[in-house]
Short mmCIF file of C-alpha atoms (C1' of nucleotides) in Angstrom, two decimals:
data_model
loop_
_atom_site.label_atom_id
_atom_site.label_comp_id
_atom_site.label_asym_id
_atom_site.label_seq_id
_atom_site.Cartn_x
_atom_site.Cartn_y
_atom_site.Cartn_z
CA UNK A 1421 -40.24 -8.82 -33.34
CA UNK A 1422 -38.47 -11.80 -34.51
CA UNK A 1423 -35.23 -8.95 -36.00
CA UNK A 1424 -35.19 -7.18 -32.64
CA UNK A 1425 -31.86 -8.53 -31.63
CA UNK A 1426 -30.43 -6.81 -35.20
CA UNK A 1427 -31.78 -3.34 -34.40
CA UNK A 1428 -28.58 -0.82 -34.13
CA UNK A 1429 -29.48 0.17 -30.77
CA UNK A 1430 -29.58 -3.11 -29.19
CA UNK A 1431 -26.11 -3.92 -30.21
CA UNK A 1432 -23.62 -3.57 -27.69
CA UNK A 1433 -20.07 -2.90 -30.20
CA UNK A 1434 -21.71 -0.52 -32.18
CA UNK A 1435 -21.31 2.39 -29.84
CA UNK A 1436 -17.80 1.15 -28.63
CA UNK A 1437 -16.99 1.49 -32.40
CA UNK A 1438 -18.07 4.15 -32.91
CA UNK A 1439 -17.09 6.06 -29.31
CA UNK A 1440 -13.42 4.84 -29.53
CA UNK A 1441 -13.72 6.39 -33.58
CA UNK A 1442 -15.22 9.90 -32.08
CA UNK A 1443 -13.15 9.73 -29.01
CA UNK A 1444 -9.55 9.44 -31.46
CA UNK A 1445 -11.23 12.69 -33.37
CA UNK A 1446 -10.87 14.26 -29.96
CA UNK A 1447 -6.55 13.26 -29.86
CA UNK A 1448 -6.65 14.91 -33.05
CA UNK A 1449 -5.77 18.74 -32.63
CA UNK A 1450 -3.70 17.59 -30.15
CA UNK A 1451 -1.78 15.50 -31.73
CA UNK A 1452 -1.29 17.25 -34.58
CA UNK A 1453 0.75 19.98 -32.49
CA UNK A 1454 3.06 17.20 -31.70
CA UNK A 1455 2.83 15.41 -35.85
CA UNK A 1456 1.44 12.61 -34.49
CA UNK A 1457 -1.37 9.98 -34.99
CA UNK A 1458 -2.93 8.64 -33.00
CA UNK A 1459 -1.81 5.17 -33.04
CA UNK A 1460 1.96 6.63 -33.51
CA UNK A 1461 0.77 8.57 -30.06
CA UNK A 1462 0.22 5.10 -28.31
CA UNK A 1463 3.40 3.62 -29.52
CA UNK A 1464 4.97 6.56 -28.04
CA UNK A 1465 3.41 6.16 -25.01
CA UNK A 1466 4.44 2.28 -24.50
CA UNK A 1467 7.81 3.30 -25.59
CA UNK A 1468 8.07 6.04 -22.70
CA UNK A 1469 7.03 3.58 -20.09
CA UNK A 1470 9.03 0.93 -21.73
CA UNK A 1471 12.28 1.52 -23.89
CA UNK A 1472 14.03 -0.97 -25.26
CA UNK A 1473 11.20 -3.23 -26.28
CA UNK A 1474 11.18 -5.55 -29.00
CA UNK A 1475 8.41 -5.01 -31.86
CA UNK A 1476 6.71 -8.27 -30.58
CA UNK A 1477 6.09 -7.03 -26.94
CA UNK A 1478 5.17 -3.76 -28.24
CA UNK A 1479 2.52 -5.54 -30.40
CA UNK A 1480 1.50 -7.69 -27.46
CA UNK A 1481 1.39 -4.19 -25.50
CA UNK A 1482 -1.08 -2.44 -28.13
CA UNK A 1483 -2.82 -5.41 -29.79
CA UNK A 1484 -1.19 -4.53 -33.19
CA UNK A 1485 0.88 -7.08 -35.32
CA UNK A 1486 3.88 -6.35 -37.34
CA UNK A 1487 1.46 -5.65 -40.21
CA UNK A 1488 0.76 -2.65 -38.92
CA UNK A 1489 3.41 -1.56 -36.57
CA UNK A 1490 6.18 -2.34 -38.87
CA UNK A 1491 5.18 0.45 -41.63
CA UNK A 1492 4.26 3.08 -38.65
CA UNK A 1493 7.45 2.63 -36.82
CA UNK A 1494 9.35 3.24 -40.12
CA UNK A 1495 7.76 6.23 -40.35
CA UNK A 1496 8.54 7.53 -36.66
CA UNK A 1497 12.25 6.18 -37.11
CA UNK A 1498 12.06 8.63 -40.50
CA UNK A 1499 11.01 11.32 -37.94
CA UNK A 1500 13.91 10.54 -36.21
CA UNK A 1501 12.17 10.36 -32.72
CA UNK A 1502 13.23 6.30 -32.78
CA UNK A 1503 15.27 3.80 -33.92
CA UNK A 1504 15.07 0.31 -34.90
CA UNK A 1505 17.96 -2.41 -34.64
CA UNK A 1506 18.04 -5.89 -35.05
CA UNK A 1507 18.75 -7.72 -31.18
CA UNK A 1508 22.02 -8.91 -31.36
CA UNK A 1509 20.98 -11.76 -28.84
CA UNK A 1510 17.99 -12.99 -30.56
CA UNK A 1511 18.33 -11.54 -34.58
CA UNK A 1512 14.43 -12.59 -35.34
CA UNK A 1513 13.61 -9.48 -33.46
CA UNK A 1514 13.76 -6.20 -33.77
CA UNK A 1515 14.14 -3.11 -30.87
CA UNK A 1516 12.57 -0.12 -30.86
CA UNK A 1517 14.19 2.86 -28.99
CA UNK A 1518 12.98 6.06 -28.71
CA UNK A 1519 15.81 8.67 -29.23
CA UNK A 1520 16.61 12.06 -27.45
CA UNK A 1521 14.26 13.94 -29.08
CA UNK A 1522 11.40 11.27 -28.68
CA UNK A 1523 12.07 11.55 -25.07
CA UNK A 1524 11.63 15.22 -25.26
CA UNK A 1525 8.45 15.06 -27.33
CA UNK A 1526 7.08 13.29 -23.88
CA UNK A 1527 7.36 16.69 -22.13
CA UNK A 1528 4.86 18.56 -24.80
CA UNK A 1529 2.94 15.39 -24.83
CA UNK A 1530 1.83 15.02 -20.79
CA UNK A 1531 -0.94 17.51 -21.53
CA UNK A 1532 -2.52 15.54 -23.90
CA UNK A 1533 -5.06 13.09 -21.54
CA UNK A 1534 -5.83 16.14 -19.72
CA UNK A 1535 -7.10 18.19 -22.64
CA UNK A 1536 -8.66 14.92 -24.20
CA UNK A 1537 -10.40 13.84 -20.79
CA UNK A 1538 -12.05 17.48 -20.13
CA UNK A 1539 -14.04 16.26 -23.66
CA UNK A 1540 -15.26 13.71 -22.19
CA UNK A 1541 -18.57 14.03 -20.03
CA UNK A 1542 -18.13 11.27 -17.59
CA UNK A 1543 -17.04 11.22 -13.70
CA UNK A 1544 -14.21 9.82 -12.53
CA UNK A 1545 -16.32 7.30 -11.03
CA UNK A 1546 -18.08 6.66 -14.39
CA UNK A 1547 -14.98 6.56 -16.10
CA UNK A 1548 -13.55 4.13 -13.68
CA UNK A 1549 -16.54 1.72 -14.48
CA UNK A 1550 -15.84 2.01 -18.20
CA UNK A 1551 -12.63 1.28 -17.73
CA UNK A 1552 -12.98 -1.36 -15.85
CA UNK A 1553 -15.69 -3.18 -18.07
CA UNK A 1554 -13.48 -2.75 -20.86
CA UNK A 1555 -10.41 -4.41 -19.27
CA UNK A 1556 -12.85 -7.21 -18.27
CA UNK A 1557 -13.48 -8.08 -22.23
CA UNK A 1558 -9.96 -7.59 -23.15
CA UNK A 1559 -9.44 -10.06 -20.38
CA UNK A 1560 -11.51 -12.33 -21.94
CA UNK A 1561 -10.10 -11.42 -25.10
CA UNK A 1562 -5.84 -12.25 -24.34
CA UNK A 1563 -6.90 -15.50 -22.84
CA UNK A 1564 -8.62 -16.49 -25.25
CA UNK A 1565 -5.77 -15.93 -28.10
CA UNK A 1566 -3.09 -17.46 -25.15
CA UNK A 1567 -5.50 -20.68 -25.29
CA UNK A 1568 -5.55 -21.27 -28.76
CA UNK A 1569 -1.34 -21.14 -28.82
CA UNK B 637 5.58 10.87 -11.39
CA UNK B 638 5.32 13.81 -13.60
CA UNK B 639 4.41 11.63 -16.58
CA UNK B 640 1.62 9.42 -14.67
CA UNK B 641 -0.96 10.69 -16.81
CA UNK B 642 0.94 9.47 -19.66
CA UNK B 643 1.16 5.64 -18.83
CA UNK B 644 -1.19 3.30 -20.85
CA UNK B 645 -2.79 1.66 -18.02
CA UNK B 646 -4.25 5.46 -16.91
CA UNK B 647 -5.78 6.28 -20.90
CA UNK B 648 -9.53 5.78 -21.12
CA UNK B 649 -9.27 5.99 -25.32
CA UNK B 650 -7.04 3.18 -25.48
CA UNK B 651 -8.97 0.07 -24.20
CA UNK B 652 -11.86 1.34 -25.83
CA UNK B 653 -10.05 1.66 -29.17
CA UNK B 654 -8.46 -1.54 -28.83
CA UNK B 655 -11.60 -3.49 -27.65
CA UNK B 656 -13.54 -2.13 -29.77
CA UNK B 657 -11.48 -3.63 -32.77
CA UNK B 658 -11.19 -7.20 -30.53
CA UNK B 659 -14.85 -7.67 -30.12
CA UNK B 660 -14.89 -6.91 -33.87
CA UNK B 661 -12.66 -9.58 -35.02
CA UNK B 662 -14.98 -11.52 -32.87
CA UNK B 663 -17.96 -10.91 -35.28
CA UNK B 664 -15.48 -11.78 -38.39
CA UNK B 665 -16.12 -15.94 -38.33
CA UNK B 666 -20.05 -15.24 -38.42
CA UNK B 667 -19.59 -12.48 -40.84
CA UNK B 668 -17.47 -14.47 -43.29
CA UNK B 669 -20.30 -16.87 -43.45
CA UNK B 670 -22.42 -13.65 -44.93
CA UNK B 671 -19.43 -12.42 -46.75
CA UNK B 672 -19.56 -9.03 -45.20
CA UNK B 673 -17.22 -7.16 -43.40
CA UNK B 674 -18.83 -5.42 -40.34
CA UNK B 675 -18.81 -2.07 -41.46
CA UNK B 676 -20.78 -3.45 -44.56
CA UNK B 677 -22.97 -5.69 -41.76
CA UNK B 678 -23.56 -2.02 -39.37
CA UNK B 679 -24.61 -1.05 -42.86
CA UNK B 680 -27.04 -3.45 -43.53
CA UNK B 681 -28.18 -3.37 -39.93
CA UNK B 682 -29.22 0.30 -40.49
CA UNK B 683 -30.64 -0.19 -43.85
CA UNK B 684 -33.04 -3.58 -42.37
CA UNK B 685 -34.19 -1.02 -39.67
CA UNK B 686 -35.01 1.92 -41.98
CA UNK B 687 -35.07 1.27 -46.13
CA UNK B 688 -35.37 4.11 -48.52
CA UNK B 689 -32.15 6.13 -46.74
CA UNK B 690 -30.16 8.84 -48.39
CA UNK B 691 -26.40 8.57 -47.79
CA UNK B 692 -26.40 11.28 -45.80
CA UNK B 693 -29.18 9.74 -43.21
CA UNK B 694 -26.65 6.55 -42.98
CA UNK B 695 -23.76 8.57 -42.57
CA UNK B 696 -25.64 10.57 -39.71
CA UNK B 697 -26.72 7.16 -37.96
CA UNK B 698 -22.99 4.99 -38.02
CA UNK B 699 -20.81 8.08 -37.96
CA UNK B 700 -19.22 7.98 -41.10
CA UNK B 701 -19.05 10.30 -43.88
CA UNK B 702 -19.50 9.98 -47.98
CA UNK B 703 -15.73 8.97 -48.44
CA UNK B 704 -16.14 5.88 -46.46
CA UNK B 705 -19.63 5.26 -47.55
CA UNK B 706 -19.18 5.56 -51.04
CA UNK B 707 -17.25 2.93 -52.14
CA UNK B 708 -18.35 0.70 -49.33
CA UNK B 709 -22.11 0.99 -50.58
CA UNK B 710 -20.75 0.35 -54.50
CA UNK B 711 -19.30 -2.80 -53.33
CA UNK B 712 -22.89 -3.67 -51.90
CA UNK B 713 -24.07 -2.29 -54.66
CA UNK B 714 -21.55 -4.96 -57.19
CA UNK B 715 -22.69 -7.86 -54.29
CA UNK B 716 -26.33 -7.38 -55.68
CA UNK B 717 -27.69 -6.77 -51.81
CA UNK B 718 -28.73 -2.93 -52.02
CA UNK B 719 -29.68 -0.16 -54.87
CA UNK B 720 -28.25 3.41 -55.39
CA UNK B 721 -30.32 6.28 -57.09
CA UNK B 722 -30.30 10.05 -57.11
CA UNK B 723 -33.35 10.94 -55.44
CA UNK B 724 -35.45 12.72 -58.21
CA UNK B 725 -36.78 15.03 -55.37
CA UNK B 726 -33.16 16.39 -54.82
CA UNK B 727 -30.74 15.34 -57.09
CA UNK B 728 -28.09 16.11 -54.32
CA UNK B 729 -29.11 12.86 -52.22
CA UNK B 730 -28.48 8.99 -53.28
CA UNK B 731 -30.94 6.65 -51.80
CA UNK B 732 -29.95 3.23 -50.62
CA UNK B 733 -32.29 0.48 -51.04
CA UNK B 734 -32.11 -3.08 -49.85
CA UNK B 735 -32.90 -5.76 -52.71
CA UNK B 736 -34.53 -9.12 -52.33
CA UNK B 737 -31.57 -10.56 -51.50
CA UNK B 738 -30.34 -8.06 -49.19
CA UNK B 739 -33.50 -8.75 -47.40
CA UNK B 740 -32.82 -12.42 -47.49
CA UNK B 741 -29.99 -11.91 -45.99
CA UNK B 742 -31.42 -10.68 -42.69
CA UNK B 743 -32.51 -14.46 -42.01
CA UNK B 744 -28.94 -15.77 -41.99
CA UNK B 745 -27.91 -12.36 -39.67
CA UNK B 746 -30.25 -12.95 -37.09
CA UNK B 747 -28.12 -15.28 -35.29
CA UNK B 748 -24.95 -13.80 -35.27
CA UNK B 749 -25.61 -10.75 -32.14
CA UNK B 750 -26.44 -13.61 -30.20
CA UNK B 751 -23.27 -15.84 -31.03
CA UNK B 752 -20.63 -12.65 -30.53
CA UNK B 753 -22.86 -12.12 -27.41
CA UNK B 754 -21.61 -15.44 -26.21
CA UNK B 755 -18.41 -14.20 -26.50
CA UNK B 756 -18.35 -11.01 -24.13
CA UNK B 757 -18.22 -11.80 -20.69
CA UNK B 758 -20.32 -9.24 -19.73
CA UNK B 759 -23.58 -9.81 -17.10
CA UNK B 760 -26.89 -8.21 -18.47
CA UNK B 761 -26.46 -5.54 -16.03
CA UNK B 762 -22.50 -4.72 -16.80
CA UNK B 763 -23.53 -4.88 -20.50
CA UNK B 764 -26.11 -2.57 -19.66
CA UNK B 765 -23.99 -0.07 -17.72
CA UNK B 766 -21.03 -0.13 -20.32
CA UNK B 767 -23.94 0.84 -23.08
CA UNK B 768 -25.31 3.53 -20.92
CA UNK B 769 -21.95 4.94 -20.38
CA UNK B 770 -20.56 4.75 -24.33
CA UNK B 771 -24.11 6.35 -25.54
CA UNK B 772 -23.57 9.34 -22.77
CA UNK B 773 -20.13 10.27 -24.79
CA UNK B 774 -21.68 9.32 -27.51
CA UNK B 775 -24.75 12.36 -26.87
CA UNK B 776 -21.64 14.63 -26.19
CA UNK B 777 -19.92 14.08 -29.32
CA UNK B 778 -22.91 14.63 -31.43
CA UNK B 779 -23.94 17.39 -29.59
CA UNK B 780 -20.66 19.19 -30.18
CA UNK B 781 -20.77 18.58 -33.89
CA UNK B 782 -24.06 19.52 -34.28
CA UNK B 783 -23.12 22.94 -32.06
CA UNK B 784 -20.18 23.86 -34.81
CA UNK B 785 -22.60 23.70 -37.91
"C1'" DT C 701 -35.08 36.85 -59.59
"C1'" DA C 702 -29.91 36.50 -59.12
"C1'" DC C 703 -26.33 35.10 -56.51
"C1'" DA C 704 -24.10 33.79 -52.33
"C1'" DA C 705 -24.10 30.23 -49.05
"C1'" DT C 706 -25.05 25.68 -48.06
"C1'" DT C 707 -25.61 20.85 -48.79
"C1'" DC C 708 -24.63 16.31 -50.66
"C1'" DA C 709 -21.96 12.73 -52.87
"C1'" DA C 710 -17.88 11.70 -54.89
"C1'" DT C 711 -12.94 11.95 -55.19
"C1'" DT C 712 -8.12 12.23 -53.63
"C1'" DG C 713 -4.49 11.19 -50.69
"C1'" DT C 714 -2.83 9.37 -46.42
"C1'" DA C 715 -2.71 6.16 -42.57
"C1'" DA C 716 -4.23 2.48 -40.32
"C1'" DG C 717 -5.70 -2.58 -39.47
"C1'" DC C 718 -5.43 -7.22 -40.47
"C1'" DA C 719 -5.37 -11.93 -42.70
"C1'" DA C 720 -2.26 -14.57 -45.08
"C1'" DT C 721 2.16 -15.54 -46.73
"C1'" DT C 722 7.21 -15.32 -46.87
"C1'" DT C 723 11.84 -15.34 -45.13
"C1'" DA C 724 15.20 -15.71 -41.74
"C1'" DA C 725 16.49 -17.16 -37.16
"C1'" DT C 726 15.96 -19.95 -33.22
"C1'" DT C 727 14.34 -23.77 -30.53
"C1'" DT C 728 12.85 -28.52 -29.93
"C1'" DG C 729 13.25 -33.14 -29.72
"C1'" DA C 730 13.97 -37.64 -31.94
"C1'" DT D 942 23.16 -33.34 -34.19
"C1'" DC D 943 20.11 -32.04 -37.45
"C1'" DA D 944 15.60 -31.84 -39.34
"C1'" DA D 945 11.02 -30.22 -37.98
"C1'" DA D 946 8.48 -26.94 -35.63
"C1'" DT D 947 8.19 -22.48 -33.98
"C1'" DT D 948 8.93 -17.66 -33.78
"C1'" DA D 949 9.62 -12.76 -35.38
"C1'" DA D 950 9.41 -9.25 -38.73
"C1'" DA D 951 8.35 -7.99 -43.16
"C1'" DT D 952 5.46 -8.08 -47.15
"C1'" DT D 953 1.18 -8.31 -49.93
"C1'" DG D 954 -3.43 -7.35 -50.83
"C1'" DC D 955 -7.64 -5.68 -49.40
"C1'" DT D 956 -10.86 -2.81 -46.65
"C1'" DT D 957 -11.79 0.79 -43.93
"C1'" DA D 958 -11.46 5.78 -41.90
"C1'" DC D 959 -11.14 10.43 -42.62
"C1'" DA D 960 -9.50 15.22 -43.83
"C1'" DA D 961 -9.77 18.08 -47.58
"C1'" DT D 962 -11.39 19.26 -51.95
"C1'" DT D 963 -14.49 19.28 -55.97
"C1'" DG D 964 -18.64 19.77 -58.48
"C1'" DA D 965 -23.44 19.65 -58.87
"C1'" DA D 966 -27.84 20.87 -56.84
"C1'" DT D 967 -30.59 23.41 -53.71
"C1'" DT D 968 -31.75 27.09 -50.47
"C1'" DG D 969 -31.80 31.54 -48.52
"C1'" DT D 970 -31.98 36.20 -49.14
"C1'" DA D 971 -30.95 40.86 -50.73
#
DNA sequence: TACAATTCAATTGTAAGCAATTTAATTTGA
DNA sequence: TCAAATTAAATTGCTTACAATTGAATTGTA
């Protein structure tokens, strides 16, 4: 039929919409135990692996822009588990540190993938193909926004 | 390290979240042209396939509920592209109908799976495999919800 | 039949996302 | 050097998402 290509099920973002939606509903009792969101959680998590960090690698990190990240990181800094100053060296930008009791909220947070990966019916072999498809459009993806600067 | 499991590079969630909102912003050029956003364009998609749908039914089929629907399907409604009335059968349920125009408008969409297509570097088969894989969490999710009620 | 439970859409309030613009700071290069 | 271009964060305005609640309608059942 000449509106085949339209039907629901033959689209290919649809479910990756939706599944990265359902999936985040999964974070959620979790995450609430610790008063987070879940894209506060993922800040968090960059921030553990890498303090210090300015708001524009963090954004580079999560694929957010300041339009987002600057409202949400006022609102963890008004939790108290960061703060924000302006880089002495370079005073455009801005860096995010998490404080002591960020760093502790890490230790309550490591059983958080666990929990959220025991919803999730796939292998670890399945799982690794996901993950690696994914990471091949995001590939895609970066160089195509590095191009076009 | 004790907080391996915490690194981004080890989540599953987060490349699907964030590719999930990259391949989106792929659609947004060809959507502009329509002047839809693509939750309105999943909307339409659902509506071209099956006409005459309560609320509910197109809440069940994209996986969102009456708050996002609602004023989604007004603004649809206020474009002139779809109709909303109680159903006189059961005054609980809205229907959603497509107009003329929202019809016509399934010409112009035909092309656009195709374009975004172009830009997802995915084989046929990969493609394939990353849908099979999204739609088996995807059976698990539903199944759970439908389990609670 | 009554009435309790359920269902559906709408509403409320909160938190993202993101395009576009603005402002301040820095870098580039003529 | 100094004006133009670039960069970074913040802001504005708009559109989702979604949990929780409300209110109206329907269903199930004692």
């Amino acid at each position: 039929m000449q509106y085949d290509d339209l039907k629901l099920e033959r689209q290919l973002c649809f479910p990756m919409y939706v599944c990265s939606r359902e999936v985040i509903k999964r974070y959620k009792p979790f995450l609430d135990a610790l008063h987070l969101t879940y894209t506060q959680y993922i800040v968090m998590l960059a921030l553990w692996e890498k303090d210090d960090i300015s708001v524009k690698d963090l954004g580079d990190i999560l694929y957010l822009d300041s339009g987002t990240l600057t409202p949400l990181l006022k609102k963890l800094k008004a939790k108290q588990i960061l703060t924000l100053e302006r880089d002495e060296r370079d005073r455009r930008s801005v860096v995010v540190r998490a404080t002591a009791s960020g760093m502790a909220l890490r230790d309550r947070a490591v059983e958080v993938p666990e929990k959220v990966g025991a919803c999730v019916p796939l292998s670890a072999k399945e799982a690794q193909t996901l993950y690696v498809l994914m990471y091949k459009i995001l590939g895609s993806v970066r160089k195509r926004d590095s191009e076009q600067a």
